[in-house]
């Protein structure tokens, strides 16, 4: 059957026949005019309940924190005997001019850096180990990781307190079995560095499972062909790991390291409970220091100022993380 076409004038393109409005043909777009149909507001409508909860749970406390940090607010103001007085930047000037505050900041940074490095190294080693063991060994490792991850912090603190106990500590007994080592009756919390090292191990012990499981999943995305090509080019195990595995895992490593920094700089229950609710000066981190200023000394304004400075410090960490992720996105 011969197909009939509409004649056109030379040099003019054929007339385009748009599909009728509301048609369901292949070229039709949902939503009518412009192909949008108000679809841009749908994601915000779906996010609205979540945003409302975040504004309620985080918005008011953060607003109240900022307000208190610029006021003179103590017990008289708390009980309503006096009205809060504006302090301007006086609380921040007092905090930033205090040498003890800067000692706590330095201690917190060193503590968080040590915990993050140990967590990332141990987590990576466990992830690499899981690639080289049999299935049932991998299952046992995953069970141990999940059990460690799911253990409540108070239970973990109790276990560590027993392990490092001066009189009945298992670690003292085990280490004393080494020739030339006598740690019977040794008090690990007699000095700040040793005590914080114990607390750091507790934090790492609870953080390693998440890192190890995430890195294990990431290692499954490393192409075996690239590793094999690197070996054929003469690269050893370290060369393959450095030039193939790490670049591919870089987004995951950056994410895990940033989250670990945020979590480890916000450590509170481990220190608070390990020191029976009264951390000594050499055990103070930013979180416990802020708590003591607010609820022990009853200077809620200075405690709020310290907490706000901690939030700003963490926002700096998040800014570095976002910058690194944007760089990785540009490369890809």
Phi, psi and omega in degrees: 000132184278134183273128182269132178239153179279125180293145180235156178288142181300136178086356179252138178290153179297149181293134180266129180256106180287147178293148181295154179300135179086000180289157182249027180288177183297329183273357183285145178247143180289150173095000176077226190298132177080354179070008183254305177061035180074014182294339180294337181273345183297315178301322179292324177295322179290328180277346186305313179300318179295317179295324178295318178295317178297318179297324181286316185280321184256328185297308182294312178301320180293319177298318179294324178297314179296319181297314181296326183293342179253017181234164168264109189221111178230204180297319178302321178288327180296319183271000175085010179285333178224153176276147176300140179249143178289132180248358182060227177264018182297320179296318180292322178296320179293316182293312182291338177270001181267122179296330179296323179298315181291329174295321178293320178299313179298318180296320180294318180296316179296317179298312182295319180297315178298317180295319182293315181298313179298318181298314182292319181293311181295319179298319178293319179297319179294319179297317178293324179297322183292342176282345189242008180247166180287171184298318184288328175293319177299321179296316179297319179297316180295322177297317179296320180295314181294320178297318178294318181293323183276354181289130178300149184299320181296323177293317179297320178297319179298318179297315181291324177297323178289319180297323183256021180294145184295315186265324186238018183292132179294322183295319178299319181292318181293313181294329179289346176286344179285132180303131179086000180247127179228099180244018176295124181082009181286133179261109182290342183256017177288334178233151182299312182301316179293318180295317178293329176296320177296315179295324177297318177298322177298316179296316180297318180301323179277341184264336183301318183304314180299315181295315182296316180294318180294316179293326176298317177295322179294325181294336178290345181265000177279119183297129178295333180296322179293320178295318180294321178295321178295321179293322178294332177279001176099006180284138175276191181298317180293321179297317178297317181295317185286318188261347181242303187292310184298314179301322180289325181272002186304314178302319180292319180296316179298317179298312182295319180295319180294314177299321179295320178298315180297314181294317186285333174283343178259018180296128177226304187297326181299314180288315185297314183284322180298330179258023173058036175082000181223074180297132177290171184300321182284356178252001185287130168248176185301321182292312180290326179296317177296319179297315181297317179298321185279315191248349176259311177277345181063033173252084188291332181291315178292322175300320178292322178297318178296318179296321180292321176296324176295319178298317179296322177296319179290326176296326174297320177296318180295323178297319177297319179298314181296323179296318179295319180294324178292321177298317179297321178294323178293322179296317181289000000 
